[in-house]
Short mmCIF file of C-alpha atoms and ligand atoms in Angstrom, two decimals:
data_model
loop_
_atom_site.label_atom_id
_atom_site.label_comp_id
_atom_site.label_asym_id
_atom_site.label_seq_id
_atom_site.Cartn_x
_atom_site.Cartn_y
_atom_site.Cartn_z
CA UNK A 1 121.00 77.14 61.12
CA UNK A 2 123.89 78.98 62.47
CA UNK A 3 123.83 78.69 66.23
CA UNK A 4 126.64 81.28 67.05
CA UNK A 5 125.78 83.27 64.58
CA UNK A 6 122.10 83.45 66.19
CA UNK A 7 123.70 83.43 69.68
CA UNK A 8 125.56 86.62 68.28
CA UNK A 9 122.15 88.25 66.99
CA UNK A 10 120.28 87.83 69.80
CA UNK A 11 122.88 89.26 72.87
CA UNK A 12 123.47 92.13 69.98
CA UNK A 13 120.32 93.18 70.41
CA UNK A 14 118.16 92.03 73.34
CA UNK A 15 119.16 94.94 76.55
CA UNK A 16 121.59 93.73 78.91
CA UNK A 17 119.36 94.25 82.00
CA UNK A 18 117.32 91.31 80.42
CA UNK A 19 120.30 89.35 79.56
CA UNK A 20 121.28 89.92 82.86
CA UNK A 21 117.93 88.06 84.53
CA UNK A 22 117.05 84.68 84.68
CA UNK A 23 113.62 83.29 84.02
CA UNK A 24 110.82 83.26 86.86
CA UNK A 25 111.04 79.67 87.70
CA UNK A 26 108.02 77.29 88.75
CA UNK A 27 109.15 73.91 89.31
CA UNK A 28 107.35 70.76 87.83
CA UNK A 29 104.62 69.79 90.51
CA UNK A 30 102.58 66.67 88.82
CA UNK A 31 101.64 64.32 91.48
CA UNK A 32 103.09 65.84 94.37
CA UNK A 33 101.38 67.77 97.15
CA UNK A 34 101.56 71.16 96.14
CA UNK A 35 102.24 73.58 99.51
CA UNK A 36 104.85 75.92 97.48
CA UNK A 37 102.70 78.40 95.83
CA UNK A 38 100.03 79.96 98.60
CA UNK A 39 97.30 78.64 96.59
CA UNK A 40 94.05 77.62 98.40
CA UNK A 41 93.81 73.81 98.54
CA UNK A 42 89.87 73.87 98.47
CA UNK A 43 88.08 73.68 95.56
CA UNK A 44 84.33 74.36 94.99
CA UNK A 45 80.96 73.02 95.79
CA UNK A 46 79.47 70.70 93.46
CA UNK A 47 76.22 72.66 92.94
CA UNK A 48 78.56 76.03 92.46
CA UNK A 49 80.56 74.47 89.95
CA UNK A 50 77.40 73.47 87.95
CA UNK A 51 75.91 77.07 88.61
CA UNK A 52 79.07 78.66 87.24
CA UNK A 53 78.93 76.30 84.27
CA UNK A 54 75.76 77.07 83.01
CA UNK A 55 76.75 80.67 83.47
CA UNK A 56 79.56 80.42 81.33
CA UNK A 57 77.44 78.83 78.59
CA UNK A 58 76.01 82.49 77.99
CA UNK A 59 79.10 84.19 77.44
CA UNK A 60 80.21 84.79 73.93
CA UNK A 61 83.98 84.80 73.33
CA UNK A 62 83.85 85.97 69.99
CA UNK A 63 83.38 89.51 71.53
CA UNK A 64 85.88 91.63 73.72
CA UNK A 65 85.37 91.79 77.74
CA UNK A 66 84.30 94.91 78.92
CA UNK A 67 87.37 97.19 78.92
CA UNK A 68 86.43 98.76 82.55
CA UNK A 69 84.37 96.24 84.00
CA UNK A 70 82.86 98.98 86.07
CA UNK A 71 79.82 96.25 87.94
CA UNK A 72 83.06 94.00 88.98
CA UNK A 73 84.72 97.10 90.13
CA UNK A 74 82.00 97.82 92.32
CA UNK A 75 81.72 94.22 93.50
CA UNK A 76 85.20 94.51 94.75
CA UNK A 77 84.87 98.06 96.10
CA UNK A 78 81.87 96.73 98.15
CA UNK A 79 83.65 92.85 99.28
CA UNK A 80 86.88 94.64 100.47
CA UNK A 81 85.41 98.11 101.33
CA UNK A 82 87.36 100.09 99.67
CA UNK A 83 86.67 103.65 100.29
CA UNK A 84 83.88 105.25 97.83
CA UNK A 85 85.83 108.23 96.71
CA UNK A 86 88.90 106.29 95.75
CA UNK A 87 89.49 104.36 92.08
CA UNK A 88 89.71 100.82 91.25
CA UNK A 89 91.82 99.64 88.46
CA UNK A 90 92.20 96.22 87.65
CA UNK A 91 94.86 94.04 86.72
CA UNK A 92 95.91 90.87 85.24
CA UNK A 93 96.76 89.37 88.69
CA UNK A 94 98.47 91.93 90.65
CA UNK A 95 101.82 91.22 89.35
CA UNK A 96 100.62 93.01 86.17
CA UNK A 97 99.73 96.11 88.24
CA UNK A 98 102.97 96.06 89.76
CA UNK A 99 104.82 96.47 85.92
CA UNK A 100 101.87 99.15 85.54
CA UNK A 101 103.33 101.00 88.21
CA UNK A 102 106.75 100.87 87.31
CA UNK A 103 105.90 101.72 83.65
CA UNK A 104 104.47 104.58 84.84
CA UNK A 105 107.14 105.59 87.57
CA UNK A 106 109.80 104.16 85.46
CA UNK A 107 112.97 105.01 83.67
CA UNK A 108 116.81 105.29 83.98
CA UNK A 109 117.51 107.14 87.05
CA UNK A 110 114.12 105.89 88.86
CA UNK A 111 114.53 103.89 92.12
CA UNK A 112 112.32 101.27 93.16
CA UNK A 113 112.99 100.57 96.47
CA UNK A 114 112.01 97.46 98.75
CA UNK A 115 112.95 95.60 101.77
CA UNK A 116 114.74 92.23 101.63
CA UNK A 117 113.69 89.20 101.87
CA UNK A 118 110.75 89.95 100.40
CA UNK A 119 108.53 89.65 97.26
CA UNK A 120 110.96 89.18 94.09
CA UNK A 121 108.72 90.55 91.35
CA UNK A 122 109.39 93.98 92.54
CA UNK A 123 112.82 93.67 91.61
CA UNK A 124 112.12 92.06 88.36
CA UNK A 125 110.12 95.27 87.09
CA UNK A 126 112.34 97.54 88.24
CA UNK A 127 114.70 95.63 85.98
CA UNK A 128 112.42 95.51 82.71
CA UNK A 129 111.58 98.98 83.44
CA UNK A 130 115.03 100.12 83.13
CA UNK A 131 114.51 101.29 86.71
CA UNK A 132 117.29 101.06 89.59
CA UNK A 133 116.28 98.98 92.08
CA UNK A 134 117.27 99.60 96.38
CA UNK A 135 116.65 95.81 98.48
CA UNK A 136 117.50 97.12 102.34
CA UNK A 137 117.90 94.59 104.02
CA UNK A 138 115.17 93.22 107.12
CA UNK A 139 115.85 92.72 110.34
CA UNK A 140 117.87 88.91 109.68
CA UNK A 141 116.86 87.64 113.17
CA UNK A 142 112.78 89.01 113.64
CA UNK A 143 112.20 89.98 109.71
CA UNK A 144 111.12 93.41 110.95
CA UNK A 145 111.49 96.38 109.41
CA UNK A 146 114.91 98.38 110.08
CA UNK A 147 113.30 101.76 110.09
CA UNK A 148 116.77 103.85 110.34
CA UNK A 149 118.23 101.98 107.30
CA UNK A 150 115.02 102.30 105.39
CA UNK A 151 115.03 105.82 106.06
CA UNK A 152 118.44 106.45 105.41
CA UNK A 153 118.03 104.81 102.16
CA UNK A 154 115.09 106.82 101.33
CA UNK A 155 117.26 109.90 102.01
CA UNK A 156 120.04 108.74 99.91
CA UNK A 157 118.32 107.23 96.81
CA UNK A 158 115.02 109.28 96.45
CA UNK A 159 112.72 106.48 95.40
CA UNK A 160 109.95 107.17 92.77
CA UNK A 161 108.33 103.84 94.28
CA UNK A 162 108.55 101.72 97.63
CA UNK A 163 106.97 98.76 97.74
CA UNK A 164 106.27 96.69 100.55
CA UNK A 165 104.65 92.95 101.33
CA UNK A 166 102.14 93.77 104.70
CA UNK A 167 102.14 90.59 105.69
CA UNK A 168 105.09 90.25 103.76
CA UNK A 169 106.53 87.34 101.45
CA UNK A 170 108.39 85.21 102.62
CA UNK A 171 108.63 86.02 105.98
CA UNK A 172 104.45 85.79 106.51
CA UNK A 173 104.95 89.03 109.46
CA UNK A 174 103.26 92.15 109.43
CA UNK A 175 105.66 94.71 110.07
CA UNK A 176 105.38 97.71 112.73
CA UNK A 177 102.48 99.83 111.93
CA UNK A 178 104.38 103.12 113.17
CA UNK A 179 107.23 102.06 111.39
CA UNK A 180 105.60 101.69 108.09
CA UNK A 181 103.74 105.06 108.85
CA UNK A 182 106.93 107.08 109.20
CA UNK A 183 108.32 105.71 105.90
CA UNK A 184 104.98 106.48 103.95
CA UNK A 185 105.17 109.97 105.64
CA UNK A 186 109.30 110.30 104.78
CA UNK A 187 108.53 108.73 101.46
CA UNK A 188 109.09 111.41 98.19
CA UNK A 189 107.13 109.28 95.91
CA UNK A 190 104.64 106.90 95.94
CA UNK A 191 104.31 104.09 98.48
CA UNK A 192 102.51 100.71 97.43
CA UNK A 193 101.22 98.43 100.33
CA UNK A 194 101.39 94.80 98.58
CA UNK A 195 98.30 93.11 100.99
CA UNK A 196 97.83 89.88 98.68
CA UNK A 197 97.68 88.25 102.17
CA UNK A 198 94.94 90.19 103.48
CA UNK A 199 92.27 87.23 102.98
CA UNK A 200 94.46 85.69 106.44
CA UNK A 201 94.99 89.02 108.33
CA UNK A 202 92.93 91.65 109.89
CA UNK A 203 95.10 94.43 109.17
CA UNK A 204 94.84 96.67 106.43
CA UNK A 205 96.05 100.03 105.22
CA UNK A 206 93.08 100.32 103.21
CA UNK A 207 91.45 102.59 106.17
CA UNK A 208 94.21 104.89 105.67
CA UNK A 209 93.99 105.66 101.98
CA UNK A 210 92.70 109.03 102.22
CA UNK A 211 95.49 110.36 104.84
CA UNK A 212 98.20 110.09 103.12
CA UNK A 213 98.70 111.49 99.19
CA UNK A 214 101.22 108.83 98.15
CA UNK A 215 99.86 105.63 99.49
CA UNK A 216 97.85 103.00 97.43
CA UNK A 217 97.04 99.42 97.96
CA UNK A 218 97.02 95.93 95.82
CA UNK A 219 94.95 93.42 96.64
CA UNK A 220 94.87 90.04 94.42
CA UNK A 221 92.22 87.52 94.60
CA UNK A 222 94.74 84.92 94.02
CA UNK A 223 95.80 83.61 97.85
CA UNK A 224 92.01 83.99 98.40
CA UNK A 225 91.50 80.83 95.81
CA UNK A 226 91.00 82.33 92.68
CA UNK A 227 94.75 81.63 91.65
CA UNK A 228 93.72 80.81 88.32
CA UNK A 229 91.88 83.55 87.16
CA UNK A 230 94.32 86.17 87.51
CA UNK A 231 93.00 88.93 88.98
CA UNK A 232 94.26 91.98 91.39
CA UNK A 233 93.40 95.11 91.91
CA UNK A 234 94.53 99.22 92.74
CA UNK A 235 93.19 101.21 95.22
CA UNK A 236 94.05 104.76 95.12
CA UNK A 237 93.42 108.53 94.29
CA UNK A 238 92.28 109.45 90.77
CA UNK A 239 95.02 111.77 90.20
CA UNK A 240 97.66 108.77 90.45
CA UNK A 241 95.37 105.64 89.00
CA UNK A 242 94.11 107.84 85.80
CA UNK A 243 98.18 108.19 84.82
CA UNK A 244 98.82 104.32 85.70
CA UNK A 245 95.51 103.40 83.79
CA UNK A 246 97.49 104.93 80.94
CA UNK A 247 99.86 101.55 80.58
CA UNK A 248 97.21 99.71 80.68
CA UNK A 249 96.98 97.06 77.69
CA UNK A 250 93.26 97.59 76.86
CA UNK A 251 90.68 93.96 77.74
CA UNK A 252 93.64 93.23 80.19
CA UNK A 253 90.93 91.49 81.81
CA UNK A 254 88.99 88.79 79.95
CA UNK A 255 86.14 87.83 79.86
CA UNK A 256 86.05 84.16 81.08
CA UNK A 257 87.52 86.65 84.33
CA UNK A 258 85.26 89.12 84.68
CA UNK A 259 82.34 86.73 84.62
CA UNK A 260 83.63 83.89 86.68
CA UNK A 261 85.15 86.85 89.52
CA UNK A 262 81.57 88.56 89.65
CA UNK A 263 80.06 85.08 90.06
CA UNK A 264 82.41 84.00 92.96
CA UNK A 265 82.19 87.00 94.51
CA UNK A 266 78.43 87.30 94.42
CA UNK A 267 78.68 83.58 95.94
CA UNK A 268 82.01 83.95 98.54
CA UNK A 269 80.62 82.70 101.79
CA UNK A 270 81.94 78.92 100.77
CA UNK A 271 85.22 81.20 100.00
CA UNK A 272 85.22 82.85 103.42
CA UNK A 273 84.69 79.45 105.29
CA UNK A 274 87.79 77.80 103.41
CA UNK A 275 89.87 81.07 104.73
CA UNK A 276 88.66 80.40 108.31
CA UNK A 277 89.63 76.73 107.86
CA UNK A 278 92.97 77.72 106.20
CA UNK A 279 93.90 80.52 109.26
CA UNK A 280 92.57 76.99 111.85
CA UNK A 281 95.27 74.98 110.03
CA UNK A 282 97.81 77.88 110.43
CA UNK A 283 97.45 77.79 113.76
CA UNK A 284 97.62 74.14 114.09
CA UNK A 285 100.72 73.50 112.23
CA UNK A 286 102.78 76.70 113.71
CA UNK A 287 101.86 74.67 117.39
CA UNK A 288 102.22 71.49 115.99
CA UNK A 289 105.74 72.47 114.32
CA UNK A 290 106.56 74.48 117.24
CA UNK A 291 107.27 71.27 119.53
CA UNK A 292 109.91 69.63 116.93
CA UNK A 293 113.33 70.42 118.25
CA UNK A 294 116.10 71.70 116.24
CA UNK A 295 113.42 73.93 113.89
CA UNK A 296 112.50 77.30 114.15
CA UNK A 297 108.81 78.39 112.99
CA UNK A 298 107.91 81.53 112.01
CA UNK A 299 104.76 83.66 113.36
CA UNK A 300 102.31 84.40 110.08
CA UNK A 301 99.37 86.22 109.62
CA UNK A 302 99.28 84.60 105.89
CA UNK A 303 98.61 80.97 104.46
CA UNK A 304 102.29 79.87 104.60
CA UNK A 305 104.97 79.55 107.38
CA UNK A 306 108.13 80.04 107.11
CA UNK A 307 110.85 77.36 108.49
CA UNK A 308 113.92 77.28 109.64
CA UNK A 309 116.18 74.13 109.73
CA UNK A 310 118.86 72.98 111.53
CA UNK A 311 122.04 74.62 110.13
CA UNK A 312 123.39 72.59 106.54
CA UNK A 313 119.65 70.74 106.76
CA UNK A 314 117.62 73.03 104.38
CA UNK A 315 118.36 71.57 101.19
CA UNK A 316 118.53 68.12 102.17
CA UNK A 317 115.35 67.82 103.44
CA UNK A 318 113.52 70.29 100.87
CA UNK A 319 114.65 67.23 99.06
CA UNK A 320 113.82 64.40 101.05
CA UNK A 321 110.00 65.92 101.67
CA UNK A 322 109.82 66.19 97.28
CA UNK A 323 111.01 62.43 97.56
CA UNK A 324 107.93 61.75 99.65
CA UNK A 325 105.61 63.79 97.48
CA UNK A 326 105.37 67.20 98.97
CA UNK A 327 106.54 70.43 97.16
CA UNK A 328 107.34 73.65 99.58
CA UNK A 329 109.68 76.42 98.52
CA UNK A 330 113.29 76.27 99.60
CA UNK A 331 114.40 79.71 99.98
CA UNK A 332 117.65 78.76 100.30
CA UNK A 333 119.94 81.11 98.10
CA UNK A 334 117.21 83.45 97.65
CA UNK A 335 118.86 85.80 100.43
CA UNK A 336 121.47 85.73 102.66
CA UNK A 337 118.89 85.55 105.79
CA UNK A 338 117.54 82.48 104.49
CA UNK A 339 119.43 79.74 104.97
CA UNK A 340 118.07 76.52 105.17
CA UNK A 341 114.77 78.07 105.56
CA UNK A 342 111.80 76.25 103.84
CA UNK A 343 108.33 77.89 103.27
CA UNK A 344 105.13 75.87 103.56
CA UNK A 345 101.64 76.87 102.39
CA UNK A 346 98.71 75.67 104.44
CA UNK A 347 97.09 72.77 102.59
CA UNK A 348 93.78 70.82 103.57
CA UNK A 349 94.19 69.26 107.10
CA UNK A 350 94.73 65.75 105.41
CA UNK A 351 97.89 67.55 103.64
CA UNK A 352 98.71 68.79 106.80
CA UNK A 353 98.82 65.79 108.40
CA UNK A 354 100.72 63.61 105.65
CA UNK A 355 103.31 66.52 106.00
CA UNK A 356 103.46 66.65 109.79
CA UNK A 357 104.38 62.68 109.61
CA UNK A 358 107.05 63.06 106.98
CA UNK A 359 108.93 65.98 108.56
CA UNK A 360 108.60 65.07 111.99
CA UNK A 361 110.44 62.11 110.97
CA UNK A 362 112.55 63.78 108.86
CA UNK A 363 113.95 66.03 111.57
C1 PLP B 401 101.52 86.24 95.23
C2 PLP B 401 101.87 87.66 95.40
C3 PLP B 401 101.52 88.61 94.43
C4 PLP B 401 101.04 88.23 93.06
O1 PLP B 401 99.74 87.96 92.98
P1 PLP B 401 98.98 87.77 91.62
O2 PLP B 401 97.76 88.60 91.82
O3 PLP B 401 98.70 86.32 91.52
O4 PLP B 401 99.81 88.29 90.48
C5 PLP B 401 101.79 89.94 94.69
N1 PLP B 401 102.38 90.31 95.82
C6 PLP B 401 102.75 89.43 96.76
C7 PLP B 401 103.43 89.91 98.00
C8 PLP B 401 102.52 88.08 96.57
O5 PLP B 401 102.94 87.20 97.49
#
C-alpha cells in the first residue's frame, strides 16, 4: 500500500480541528497501584456479587435496553433527590452528555466557555463540535474562581455554554458559591454545573435548579464506584433536556447498565460506607501529607488531592513513584499553573499507606 499516498487521503479529508487534537490518553496501568483515575478502590461484597450474578442470568441480550429507562430514572431522581418537576436524561457516562450538549448548543461561531485548569473534555467537544472554545484562566495561587475575568469574558465572547467542575478537576476545590451565582445570573446561555464529585461533597446546586432558567446539573455514577458501567446523568427543565434528548443515539444505555445500575442502587448502603471510608482517607492523607516539607497539598472536597512539588521535582518523582508501582496523574504540562503538580486519588488505606512510605522517602 501507498503510505503517502494514504497519508495524503486521509489529512485531505478528515477536518483540521480533528487533525489538530491529539488522542485522549490513558496510560498502561497493569500491575501498578492505580490512584490516577478517581476510581473507587473498593469492590463488592461477596454475597452482592453473587446476587447481581444471578440477576444478570435473566437478562436477554438478544433484545434492545429500554430506550428511556424511565424505573432507573426514577431510582436516580429519588437516590440524589433531584427535584420532581425537573427531567432526567441519561447518558453514556457523563462525558457523553457533555458532546450532547455541545451538539445541541454547537456550531461555528458558538463559544463554550470554561475555567482553566479544569476538566479537559469540555474543550475536546467544543472542538468536535466545531464550537470555539474560551479557558479563563483560575486563580494560579488558590484555584478560585476570578469572577471579574470570567465576567469580562462572558461579556466579550457571549457563550452558548459554560461549564464548570464544582468541586472542580484537578484542583479538587469548590469554588465561591456567590461567585458562581453571579456568573449563572450574567450568563446568556446555558450554564452546566459538572458535580461528578458530589458522592465526596455536601454541596450541590441541585437545590437551585428551579431558580435559575439556564442552569442544569451532571452527575455520573462513575467516582461513586460504578466506573465501569458508564453512566451519568442531566438534570434540568423540559424545555432544554427535550432539545438535548434530540442528539441522543437511541439504547445509549445498555442493558447490562440499566440492570446492573438499578441493582446497585437498590443495594447502595455498602456504596455509601466505601464513600465515608474514602472522604476518612482524604482526610488522613491531606494531614498526613501536610507535615512533609518542601510539598504543598491541596484542600479537596473530592477523592483525589492535588500536589505540589518542590520546583523541577514533578516529573522526576511522578516517575520514581511508577518505578515503585504507583500510578497518579502528573499534570505537569497540562497548564501553566501546574507545574510539578501531581494528583492522587484516594485508594484503600493499605494503598495509602504503601504510598505514604514511598513518597515520604521520596521527598
Ligand atoms: C470524571 C469526570 C467526568 C466524566 O465522568 P463519566 O461519567 O465517567 O464520563 C465528568 N466531569 C468531571 C469533572 C470529571 O472529573
Amino acid at each position: 500500500m501507498d503510505k503517502t499516498a494514504l497519508d495524503r487521503l486521509v489529512s485531505r479529508w478528515v477536518r483540521p480541528q480533528i487533525d489538530a487534537l491529539s488522542a485522549y490518553s490513558v496510560p498502561e496501568s497493569e500491575g501498578l497501584i492505580k490512584l490516577d483515575a478517581m476510581e473507587n478502590p473498593y469492590t463488592w461484597p461477596d454475597e452482592l456479587r453473587q446476587a447481581w450474578l444471578t440477576l444478570l442470568q435473566t437478562v436477554d441480550v438478544n433484545r434492545y435496553p429500554h430506550p428511556q429507562a424511565p424505573a432507573l430514572k426514577e431510582q436516580l431522581r429519588q437516590v440524589m433527590q433531584i427535584p420532581s418537576w425537573a427531567k432526567i436524561l441519561l447518558g453514556n457516562g457523563s462525558d457523553e452528555l457533555i458532546q450532547m450538549i455541545a451538539m445541541t448548543l454547537g456550531g461555528p461561531g458558538r463559544v463554550v466557555l470554561s475555567v482553566e485548569p479544569g476538566f479537559v473534555m469540555y474543550r475536546m467537544v467544543a472542538r468536535f463540535t466545531g464550537m470555539d472554545y474560551v479557558g479563563v484562566p483560575l486563580d494560579p495561587e488558590t484555584f478560585e474562581l476570578d469572577s471579574t475575568a470570567v465576567l469580562a469574558a462572558i461579556e466579550q465572547h457571549q457563550p452558548a455554554v459554560i461549564f464548570v467542575a464544582y468541586p472542580n478537576n484537578p484542583t479538587g476545590n469548590l469554588f465561591a458559591i456567590d461567585m458562581l451565582l453571579e456568573i449563572i445570573q450574567e450568563a446568556p446561555g446555558m450554564v452546566v454545573i459538572d458535580e461528578a464529585y458530589a458522592p465526596f461533597t455536601d454541596a450541590s446546586f441541585l437545590p437551585r435548579l428551579g431558580e435559575y432558567q439556564n442552569l442544569v446539573v451532571l452527575r455520573t455514577l462513575s467516582k461513586m464506584g460504578l466506573a465501569g458501567l458508564r453512566l451519568g446523568l442531566l438534570a434540568g427543565s423540559t424545555e432544554w433536556l427535550e432539545q438535548i434528548d434530540k442528539t441522543r443515539l437511541p439504547y445509549n444505555i445498555n442493558v447490562l447498565t440499566q440492570v446492573t445500575a438499578e441493582f446497585v442502587l437498590k443495594n447502595r448502603s455498602f456504596i455509601e460506607h466505601q464513600t465515608k471510608a474514602i472522604k476518612q482517607e482524604r482526610s488522613r492523607l491531606i494531614r498526613a501529607l501536610a507535615v512533609i516539607p518542601g510539598i504543598r497539598v491541596y484542600p479537596s472536597e473530592a477523592n483525589f488531592i492535588l500536589i505540589r512539588l518542590r520546583q523541577g521535582q514533578g516529573v522526576r518523582t511522578h516517575a520514581a513513584l511508577q518505578a515503585q508501582g504507583l500510578l497518579l496523574k502528573n499534570l505537569q504540562g497540562t497548564h501553566a499553573t501546574l507545574q510539578d503538580c501531581l494528583r492522587l486519588t484516594v485508594g484503600t488505606p493499605e494503598e495509602n499507606d504503601t504510598f505514604l512510605d514511598v513518597f515520604g522517602q521520596l521527598c
